Coordinates of C-alpha atoms in Angstrom, one line a residue:
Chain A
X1 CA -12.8 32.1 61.5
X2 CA -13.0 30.4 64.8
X3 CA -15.7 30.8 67.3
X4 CA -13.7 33.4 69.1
X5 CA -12.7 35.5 66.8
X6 CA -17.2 35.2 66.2
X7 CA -18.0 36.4 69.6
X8 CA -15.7 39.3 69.7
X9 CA -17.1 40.1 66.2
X10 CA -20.5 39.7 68.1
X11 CA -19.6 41.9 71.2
X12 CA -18.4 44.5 68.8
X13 CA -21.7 44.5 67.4
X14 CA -23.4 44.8 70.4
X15 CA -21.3 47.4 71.5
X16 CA -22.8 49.3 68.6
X17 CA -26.1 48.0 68.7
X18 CA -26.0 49.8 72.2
X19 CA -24.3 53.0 71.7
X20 CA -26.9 53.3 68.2
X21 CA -29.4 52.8 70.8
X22 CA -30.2 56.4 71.8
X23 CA -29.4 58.0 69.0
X24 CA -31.9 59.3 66.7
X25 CA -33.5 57.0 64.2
X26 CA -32.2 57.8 61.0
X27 CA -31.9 55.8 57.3
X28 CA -28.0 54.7 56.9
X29 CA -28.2 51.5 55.4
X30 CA -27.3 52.7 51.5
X31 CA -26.4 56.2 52.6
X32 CA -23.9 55.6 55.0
X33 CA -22.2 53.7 51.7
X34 CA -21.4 56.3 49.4
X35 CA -19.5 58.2 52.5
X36 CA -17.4 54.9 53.2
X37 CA -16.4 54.8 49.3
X38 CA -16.1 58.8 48.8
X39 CA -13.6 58.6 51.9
X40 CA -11.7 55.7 50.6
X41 CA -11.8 56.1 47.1
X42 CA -9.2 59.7 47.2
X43 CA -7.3 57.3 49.6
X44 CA -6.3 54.6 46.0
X45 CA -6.7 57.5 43.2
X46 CA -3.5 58.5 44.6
X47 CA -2.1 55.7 44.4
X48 CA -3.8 54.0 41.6
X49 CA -3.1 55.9 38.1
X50 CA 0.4 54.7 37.7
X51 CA -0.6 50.8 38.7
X52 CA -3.9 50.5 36.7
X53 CA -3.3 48.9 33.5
X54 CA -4.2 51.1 30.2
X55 CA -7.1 48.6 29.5
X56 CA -8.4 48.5 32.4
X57 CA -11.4 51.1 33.1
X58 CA -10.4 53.7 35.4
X59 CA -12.9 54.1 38.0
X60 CA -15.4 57.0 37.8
X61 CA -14.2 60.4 39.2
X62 CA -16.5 60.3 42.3
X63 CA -13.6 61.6 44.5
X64 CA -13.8 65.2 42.6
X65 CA -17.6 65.2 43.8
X66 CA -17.7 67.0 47.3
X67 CA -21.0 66.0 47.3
X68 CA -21.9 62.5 48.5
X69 CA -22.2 60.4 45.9
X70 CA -25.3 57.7 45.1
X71 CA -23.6 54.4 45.2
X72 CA -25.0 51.7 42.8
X73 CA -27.0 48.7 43.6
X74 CA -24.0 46.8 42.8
X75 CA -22.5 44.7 45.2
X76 CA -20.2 45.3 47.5
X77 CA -17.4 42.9 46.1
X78 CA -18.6 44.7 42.5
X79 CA -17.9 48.1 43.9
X80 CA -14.5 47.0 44.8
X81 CA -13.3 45.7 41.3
X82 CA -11.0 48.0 40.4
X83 CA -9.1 48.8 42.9
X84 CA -8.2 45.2 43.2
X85 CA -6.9 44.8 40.0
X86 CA -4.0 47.5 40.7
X87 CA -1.6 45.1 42.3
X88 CA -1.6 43.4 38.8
X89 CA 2.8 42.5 38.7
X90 CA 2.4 40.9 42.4
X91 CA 1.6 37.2 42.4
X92 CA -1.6 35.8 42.7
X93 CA -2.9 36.5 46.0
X94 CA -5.4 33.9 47.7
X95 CA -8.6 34.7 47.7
X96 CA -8.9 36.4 51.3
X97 CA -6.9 39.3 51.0
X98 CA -8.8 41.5 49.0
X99 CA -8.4 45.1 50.0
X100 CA -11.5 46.8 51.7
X101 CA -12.5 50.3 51.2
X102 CA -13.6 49.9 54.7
X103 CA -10.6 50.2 56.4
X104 CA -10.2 54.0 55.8
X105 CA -13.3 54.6 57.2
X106 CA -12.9 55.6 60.6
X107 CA -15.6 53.2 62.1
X108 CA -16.7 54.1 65.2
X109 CA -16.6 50.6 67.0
X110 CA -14.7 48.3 64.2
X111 CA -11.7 50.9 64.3
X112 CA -10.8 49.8 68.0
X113 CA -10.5 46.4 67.2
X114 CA -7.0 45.2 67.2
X115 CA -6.2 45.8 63.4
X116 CA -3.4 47.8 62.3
X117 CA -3.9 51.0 61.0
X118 CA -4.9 49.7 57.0
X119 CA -5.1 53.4 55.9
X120 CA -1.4 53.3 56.2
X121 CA -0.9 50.2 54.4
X122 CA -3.1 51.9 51.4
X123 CA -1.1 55.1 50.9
X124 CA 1.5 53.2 51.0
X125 CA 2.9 52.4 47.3
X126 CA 4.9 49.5 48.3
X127 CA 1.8 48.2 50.4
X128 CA 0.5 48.6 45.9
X129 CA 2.9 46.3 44.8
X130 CA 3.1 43.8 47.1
X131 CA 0.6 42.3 49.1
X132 CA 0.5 43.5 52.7
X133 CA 1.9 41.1 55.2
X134 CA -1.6 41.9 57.5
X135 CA -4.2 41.0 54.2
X136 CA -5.4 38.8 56.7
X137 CA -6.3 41.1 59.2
X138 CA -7.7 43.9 56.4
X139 CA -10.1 40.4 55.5
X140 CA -11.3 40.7 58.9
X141 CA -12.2 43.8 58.7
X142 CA -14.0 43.8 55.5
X143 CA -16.6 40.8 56.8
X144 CA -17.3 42.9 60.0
X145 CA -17.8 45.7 57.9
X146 CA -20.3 44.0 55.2
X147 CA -22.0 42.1 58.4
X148 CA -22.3 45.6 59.6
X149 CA -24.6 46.9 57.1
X150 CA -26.4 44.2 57.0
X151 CA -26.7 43.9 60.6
X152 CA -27.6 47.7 60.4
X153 CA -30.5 46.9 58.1
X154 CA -31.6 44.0 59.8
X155 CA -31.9 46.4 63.4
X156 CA -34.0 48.5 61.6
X157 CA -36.4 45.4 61.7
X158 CA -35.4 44.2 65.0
X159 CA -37.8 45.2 67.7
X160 CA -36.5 47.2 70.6
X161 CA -38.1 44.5 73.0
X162 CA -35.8 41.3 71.5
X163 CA -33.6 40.0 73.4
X164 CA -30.0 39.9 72.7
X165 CA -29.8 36.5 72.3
X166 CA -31.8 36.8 69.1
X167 CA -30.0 39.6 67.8
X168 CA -27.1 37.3 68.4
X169 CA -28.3 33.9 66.4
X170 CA -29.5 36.1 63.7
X171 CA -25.9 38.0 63.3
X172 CA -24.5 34.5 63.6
X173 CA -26.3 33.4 60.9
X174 CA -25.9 36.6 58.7
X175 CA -22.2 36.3 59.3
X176 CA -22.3 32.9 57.7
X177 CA -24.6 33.7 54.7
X178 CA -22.9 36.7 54.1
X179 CA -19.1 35.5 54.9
X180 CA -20.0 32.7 51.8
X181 CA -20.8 34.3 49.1
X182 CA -17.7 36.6 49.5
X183 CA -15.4 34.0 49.7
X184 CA -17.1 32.5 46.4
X185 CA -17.5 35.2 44.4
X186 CA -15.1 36.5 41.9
X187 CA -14.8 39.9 41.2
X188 CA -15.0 40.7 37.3
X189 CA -11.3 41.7 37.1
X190 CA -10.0 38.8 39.3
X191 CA -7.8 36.6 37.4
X192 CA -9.2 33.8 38.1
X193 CA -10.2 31.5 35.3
X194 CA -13.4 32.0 33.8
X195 CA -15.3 28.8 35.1
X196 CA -17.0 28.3 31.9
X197 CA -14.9 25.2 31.1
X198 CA -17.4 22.4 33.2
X199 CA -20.7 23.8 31.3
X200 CA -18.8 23.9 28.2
X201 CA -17.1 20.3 28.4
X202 CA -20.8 19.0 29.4
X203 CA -22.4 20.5 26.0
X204 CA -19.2 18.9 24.3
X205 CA -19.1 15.4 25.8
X206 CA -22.3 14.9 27.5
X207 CA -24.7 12.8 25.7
X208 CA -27.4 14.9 27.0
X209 CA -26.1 17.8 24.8
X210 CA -28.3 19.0 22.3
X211 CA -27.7 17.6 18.7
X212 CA -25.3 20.1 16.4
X213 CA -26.8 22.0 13.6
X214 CA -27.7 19.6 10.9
X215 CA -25.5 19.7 7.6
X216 CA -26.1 22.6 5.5
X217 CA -27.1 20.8 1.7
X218 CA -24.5 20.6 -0.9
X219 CA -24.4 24.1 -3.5
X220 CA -24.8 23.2 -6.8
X221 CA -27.5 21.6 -8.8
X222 CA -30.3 20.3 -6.8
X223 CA -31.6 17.1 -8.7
X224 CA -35.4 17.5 -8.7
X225 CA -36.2 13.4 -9.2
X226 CA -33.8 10.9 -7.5
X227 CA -33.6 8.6 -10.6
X228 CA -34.3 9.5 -14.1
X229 CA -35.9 7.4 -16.4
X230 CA -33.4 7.6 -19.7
X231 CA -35.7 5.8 -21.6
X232 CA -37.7 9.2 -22.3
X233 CA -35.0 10.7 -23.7
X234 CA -32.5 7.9 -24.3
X235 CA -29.7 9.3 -23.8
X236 CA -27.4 7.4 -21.1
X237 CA -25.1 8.3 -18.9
X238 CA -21.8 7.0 -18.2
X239 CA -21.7 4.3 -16.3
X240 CA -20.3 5.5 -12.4
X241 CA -17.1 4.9 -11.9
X242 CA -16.5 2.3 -8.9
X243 CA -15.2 3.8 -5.9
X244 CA -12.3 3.6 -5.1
X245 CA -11.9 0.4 -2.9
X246 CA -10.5 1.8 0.7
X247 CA -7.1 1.3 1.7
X248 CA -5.5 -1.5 2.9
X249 CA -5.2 -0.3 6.3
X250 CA -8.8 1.1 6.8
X251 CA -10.0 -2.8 5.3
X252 CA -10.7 -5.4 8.1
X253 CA -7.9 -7.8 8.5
X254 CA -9.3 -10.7 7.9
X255 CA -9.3 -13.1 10.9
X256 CA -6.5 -15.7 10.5
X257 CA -7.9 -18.7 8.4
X258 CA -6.2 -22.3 9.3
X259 CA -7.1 -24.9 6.8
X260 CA -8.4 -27.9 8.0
X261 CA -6.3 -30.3 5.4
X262 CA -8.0 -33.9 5.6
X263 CA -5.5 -36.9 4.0
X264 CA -6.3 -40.1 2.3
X265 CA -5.2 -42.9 4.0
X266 CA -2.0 -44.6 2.8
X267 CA -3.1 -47.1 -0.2
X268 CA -2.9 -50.8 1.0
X269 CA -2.8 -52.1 -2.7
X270 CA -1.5 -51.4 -6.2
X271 CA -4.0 -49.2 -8.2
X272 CA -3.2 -51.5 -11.2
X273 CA -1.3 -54.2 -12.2
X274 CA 1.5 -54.6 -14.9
X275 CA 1.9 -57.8 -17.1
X276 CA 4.8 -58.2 -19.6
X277 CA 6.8 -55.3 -21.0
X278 CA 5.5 -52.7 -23.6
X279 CA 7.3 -53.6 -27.1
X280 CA 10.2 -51.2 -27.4
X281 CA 12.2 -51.0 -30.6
X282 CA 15.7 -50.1 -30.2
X283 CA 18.1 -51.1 -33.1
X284 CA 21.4 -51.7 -32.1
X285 CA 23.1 -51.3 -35.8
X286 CA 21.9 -49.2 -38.7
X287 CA 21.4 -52.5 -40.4
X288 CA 18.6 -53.5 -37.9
X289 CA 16.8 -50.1 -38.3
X290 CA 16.7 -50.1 -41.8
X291 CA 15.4 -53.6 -41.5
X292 CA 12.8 -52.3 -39.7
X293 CA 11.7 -49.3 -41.8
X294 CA 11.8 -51.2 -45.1
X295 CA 9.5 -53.7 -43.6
X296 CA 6.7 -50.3 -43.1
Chain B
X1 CA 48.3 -31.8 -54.4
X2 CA 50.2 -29.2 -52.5
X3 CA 52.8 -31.1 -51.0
X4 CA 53.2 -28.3 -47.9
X5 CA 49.5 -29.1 -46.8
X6 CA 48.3 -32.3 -44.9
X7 CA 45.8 -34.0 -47.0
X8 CA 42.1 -33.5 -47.1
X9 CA 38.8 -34.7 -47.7
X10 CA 38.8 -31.8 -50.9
X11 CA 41.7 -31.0 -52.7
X12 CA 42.0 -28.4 -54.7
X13 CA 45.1 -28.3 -57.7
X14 CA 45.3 -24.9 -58.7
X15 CA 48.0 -25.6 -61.0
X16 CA 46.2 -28.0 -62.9
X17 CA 43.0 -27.2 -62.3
X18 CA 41.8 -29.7 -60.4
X19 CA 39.1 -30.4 -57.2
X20 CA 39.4 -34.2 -55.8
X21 CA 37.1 -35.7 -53.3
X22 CA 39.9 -38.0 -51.5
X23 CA 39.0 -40.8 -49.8
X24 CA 40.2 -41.7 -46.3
X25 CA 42.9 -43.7 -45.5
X26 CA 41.7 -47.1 -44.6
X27 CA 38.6 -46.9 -47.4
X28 CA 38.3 -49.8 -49.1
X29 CA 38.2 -50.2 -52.8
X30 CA 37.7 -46.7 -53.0
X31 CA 39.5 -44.0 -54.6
X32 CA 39.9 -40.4 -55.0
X33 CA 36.6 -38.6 -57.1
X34 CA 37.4 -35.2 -59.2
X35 CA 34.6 -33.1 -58.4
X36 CA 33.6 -29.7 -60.0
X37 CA 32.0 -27.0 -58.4
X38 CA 28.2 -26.4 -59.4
X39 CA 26.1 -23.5 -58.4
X40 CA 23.1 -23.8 -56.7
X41 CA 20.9 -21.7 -58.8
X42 CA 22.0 -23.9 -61.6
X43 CA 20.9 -27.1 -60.0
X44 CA 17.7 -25.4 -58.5
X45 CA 16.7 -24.8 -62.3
X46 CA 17.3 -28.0 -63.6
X47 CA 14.2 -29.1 -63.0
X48 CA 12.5 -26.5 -65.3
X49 CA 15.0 -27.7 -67.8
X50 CA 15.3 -31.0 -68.2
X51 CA 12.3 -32.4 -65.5
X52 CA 11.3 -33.9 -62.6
X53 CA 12.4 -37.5 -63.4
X54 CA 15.6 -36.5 -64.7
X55 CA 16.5 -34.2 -62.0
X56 CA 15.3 -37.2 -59.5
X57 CA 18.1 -38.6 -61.6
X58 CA 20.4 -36.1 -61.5
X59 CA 20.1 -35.9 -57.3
X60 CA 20.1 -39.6 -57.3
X61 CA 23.4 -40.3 -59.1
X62 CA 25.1 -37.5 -56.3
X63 CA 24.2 -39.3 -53.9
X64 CA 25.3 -42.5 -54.7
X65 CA 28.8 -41.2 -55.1
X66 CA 28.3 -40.5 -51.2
X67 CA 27.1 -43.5 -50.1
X68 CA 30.0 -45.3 -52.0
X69 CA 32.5 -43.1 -50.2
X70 CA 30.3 -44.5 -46.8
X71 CA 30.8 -47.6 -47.4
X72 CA 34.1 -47.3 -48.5
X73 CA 34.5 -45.5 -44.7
X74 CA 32.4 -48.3 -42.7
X75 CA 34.7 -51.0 -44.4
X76 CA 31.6 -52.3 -46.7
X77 CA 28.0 -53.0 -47.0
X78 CA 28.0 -55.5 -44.5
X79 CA 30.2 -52.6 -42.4
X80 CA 27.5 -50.2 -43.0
X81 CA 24.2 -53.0 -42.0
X82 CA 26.5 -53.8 -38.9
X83 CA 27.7 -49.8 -37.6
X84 CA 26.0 -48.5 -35.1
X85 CA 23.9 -45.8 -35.7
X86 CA 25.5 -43.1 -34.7
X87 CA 28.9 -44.5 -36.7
X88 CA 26.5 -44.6 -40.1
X89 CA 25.0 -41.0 -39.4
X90 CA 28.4 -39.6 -38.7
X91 CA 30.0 -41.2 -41.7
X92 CA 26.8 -40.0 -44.1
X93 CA 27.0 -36.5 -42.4
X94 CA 30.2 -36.0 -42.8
X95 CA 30.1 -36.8 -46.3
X96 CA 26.8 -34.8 -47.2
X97 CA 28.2 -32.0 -45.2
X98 CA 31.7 -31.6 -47.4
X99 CA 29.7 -31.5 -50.3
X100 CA 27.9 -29.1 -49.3
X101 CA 24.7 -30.1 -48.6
X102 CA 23.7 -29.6 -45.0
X103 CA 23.5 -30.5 -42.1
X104 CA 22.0 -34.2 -41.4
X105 CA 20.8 -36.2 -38.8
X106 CA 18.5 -39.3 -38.2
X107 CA 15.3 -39.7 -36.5
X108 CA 13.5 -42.6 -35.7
X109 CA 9.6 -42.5 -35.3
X110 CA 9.3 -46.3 -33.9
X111 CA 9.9 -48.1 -36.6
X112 CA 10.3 -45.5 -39.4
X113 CA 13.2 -43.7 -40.2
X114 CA 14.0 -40.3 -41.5
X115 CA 16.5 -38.2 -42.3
X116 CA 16.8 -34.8 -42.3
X117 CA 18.9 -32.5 -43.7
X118 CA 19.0 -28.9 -42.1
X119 CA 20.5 -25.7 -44.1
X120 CA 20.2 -27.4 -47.6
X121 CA 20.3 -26.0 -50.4
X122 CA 17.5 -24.5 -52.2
X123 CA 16.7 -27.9 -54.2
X124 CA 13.6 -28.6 -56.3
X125 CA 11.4 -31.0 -54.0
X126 CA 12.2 -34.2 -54.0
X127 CA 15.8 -33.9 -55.1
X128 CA 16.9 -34.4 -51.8
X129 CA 15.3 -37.3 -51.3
X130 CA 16.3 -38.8 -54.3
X131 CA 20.3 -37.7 -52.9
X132 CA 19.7 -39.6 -49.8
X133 CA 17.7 -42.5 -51.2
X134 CA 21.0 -43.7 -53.5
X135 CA 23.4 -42.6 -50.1
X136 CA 21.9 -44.9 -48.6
X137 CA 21.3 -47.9 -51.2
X138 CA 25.0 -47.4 -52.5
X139 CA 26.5 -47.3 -48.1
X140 CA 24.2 -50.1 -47.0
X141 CA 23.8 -52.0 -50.9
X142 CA 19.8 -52.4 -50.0
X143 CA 17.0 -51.0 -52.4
X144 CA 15.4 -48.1 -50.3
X145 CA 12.9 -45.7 -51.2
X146 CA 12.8 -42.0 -50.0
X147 CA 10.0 -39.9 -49.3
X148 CA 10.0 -36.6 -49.0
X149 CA 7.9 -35.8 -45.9
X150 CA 7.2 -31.8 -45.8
X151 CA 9.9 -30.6 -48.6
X152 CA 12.4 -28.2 -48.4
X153 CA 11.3 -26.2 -45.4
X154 CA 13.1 -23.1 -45.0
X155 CA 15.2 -23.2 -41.7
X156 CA 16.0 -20.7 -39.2
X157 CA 20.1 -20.3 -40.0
X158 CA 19.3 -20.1 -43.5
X159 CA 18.1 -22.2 -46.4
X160 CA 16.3 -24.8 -45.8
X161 CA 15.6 -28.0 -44.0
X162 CA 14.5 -31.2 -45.7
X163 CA 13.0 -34.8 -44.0
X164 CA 13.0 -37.7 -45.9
X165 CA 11.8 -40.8 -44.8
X166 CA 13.5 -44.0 -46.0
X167 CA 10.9 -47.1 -46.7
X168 CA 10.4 -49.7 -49.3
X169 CA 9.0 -49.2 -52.8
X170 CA 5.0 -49.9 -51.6
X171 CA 5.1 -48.0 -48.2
X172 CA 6.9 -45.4 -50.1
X173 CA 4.0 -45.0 -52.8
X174 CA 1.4 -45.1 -49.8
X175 CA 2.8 -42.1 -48.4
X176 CA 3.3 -40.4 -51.3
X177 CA -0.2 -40.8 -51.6
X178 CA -1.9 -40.3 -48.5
X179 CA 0.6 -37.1 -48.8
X180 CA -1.0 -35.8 -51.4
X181 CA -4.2 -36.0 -49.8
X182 CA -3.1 -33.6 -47.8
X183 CA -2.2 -36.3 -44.6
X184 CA 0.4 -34.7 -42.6
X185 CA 4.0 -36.8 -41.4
X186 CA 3.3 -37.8 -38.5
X187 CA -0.6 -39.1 -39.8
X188 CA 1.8 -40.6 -42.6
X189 CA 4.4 -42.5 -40.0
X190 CA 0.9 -43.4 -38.2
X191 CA -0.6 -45.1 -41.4
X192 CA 2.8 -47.5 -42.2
X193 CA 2.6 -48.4 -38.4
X194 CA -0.6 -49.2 -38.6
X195 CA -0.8 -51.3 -42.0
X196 CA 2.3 -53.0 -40.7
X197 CA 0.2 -54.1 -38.0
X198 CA -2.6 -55.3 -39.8
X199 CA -0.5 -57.0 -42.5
X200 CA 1.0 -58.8 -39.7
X201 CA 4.1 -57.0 -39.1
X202 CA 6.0 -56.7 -36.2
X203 CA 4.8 -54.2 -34.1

């Protein structure tokens, strides 16, 4: 919203500021909102029953009450929930366009700005299924309206001897506060993802996180004393089996080992020494051998 | 003799009745031996019959027969003293081994020699040695005396397997003795060496 589109917001204002001026002083800031939604509300129940998915809760039959009805202390975006959820088949729509209640309501001041005519757009069913081409402009209309009511609480406050230039700064400043949160907030049946996802990864990841519910104990048997003493009894149990030794994969390579292989020097000289020849009988003839035995 | 058949070291005249233990061809002063077939189980009783020494004998007079055939083979005794070793052992096998007798071969344990005789007959003990000793006194005309080292042994092809070791009359009784006391062949073949060397020997 650009600073000119602020000061005709602002001269609209005024204008009613003015014209509210001499008339009597009456209560409107939550009563005038019941007759915005009772008007509007006929306006979508027309439209909405075939659109609104089974689950979804149907809003409450306030257009059957003649009477005007007590609004909620909801918020205004709250208020609003279910009639934005009827478009459900169109494609996600960006976060402006949300339709306003507000633009059936024949405003006195806001009606003669420039807008088209969004009641037409609302008993429209294609206008249902398919977001309008002037969203935009029904946005528009929905700030000035919330920045209405609250500029219409806030010149209850207002002393009749202010200036206008302080009714101005303040409605500048409303315009912003107020023009935030609506951007921001999500209504309940928006589509949006639940942004629980960043608080959830923090508890998961974060080392801050709390610690997890300690292990619940083993059922069975609880063993009383740690170690018993089979000498009172002496009986023995059976030795415990080894565990099993861990897999080859889960065991630590070892690091590479490189033997360090130290060699004796060559040897310079003969260990020993040889002298003569080692008797060695070898007969030639049988003669000679038998010789040899018969001289045993 | 059939005339149709080359002949043989054994001939066998069925008409007449007859085995003959021919001689080779180039044998000197040797002819052909009638032989007569003998069962084992008749020898192997002999000794129960008639006694050690006579069966000693008995064994001893066979195998003179073979070492005459031997000689006759190897030319003479001075043939025999002269053959190589391996011509004497063939000669003696071949003989012992168409009798019947087994299978023989020589070993020499340094100085010592021994005979053995694989898938003999079952013999009482010491008849072998007493075949070999006159084998080889008749083939090489020398007095030897045989010893018989660990008996008839049974072998692994069937019946059994006999070592004899050949020596003179006084190593022969030493081993017979230090057998007895229960010295094993090779401690035996250990002792000769050894009093060889003491009595001045060669070594």
């Amino acid at each position: 919203m650009n600073t000119n589109e602020h000061v005709a917001k602002l001269e609209a204002l005024l204008a009613r500021v003015n014209g509210r001026r001499g008339a009597p002083r009456v209560p409107v800031a939550s009563d005038s909102e019941p007759t915005l939604y009772s008007t509007r509300e006929p306006a979508h129940a027309a439209v909405a029953p075939p659109l609104v998915h089974p689950a979804t809760p149907k809003p409450a039959p306030v257009e059957a009450k003649p009477a005007p009805i007590t609004p909620p202390p909801a918020p205004v975006e709250a208020r609003l929930a279910p009639t934005v959820a009827k478009p459900a088949p169109a494609p996600p729509a960006p976060p402006t366009p949300k339709p306003s209640p507000v633009e059936a309501r024949p405003a006195p001041a806001a009606a003669k700005s420039p807008a088209p005519p969004v009641v037409e757009a609302a008993a429209r069913p294609a206008a249902q299924t398919s977001p309008p081409p002037h969203a935009v402009t029904s946005t528009v209309d929905v700030e000035v309206e919330v920045e209405e009511g609250e500029a219409e609480v806030d010149l209850e406050g207002i002393d009749e001897a202010e200036g206008v230039d302080a009714l101005l700064s303040d409605s500048v400043a409303d315009l912003d506060q107020v023009a935030g949160p609506l951007e921001e907030e999500v209504p309940a049946s928006s589509r949006r993802p639940i942004q629980l996802e960043p608080p959830l990864a923090e508890r998961a990841f974060s080392d801050s996180a709390p610690p997890p519910h300690p292990v619940p104990p083993e059922s069975g048997r609880q063993v009383a004393v740690a170690e018993f003493d089979g000498d009172l009894s002496g009986v023995r149990s059976a030795p415990a089996a080894e565990p099993a030794p861990p897999p080859a994969a889960a065991q630590a390579a070892p690091a590479a080992l490189h033997a360090e292989v130290t060699r004796p020097a060559a040897l310079t000289e003969a260990p020993a020494v040889f002298r003569g020849a080692a008797p060695a009988f070898q007969p030639a003839t049988f003669g000679e051998l038998l010789d040899a035995t018969l001289a045993l | 003799m059939n005339s149709q058949s080359a002949p043989g070291p054994v001939d066998f005249d069925l008409s007449r009745g007859r085995v003959d233990r021919r001689v080779d061809a180039g044998a000197k002063g040797a002819h052909d031996e009638q032989v007569v077939l003998v069962p084992v189980s008749s020898l192997a009783g002999l000794e129960k019959l008639a006694g050690l020494e006579l069966t000693r004998q008995f064994a001893r007079s066979i195998g003179v027969s073979v070492g005459r055939r031997v000689a006759a083979k190897l030319g003479s005794a001075d043939g025999v003293a002269k053959a190589t070793m391996e011509s004497f052992v063939s000669a003696l096998a071949g003989e012992i081994a168409v009798s019947g007798w087994g299978a023989l071969h020589l070993e020499r344990w340094g100085r010592a020699m021994v005979l053995v005789v694989e898938h003999a007959p079952a013999l009482p003990s010491g008849a072998f040695a007493a075949l070999l000793e006159g084998a080889v006194e008749a083939a090489a005309a020398r007095e030897v005396h045989a010893v018989a080292l660990a008996g008839a042994t049974p072998a692994s092809g069937g019946g059994t397997t006999a070592r004899v070791l050949i020596a003179s009359k006084k190593s022969a009784e030493h081993a017979r003795r230090w057998l007895v006391e229960g010295a094993g062949e090779a401690e035996v073949i250990k002792r000769l060496h050894d009093e060889s060397k003491q009595n001045g020997g060669a070594a």
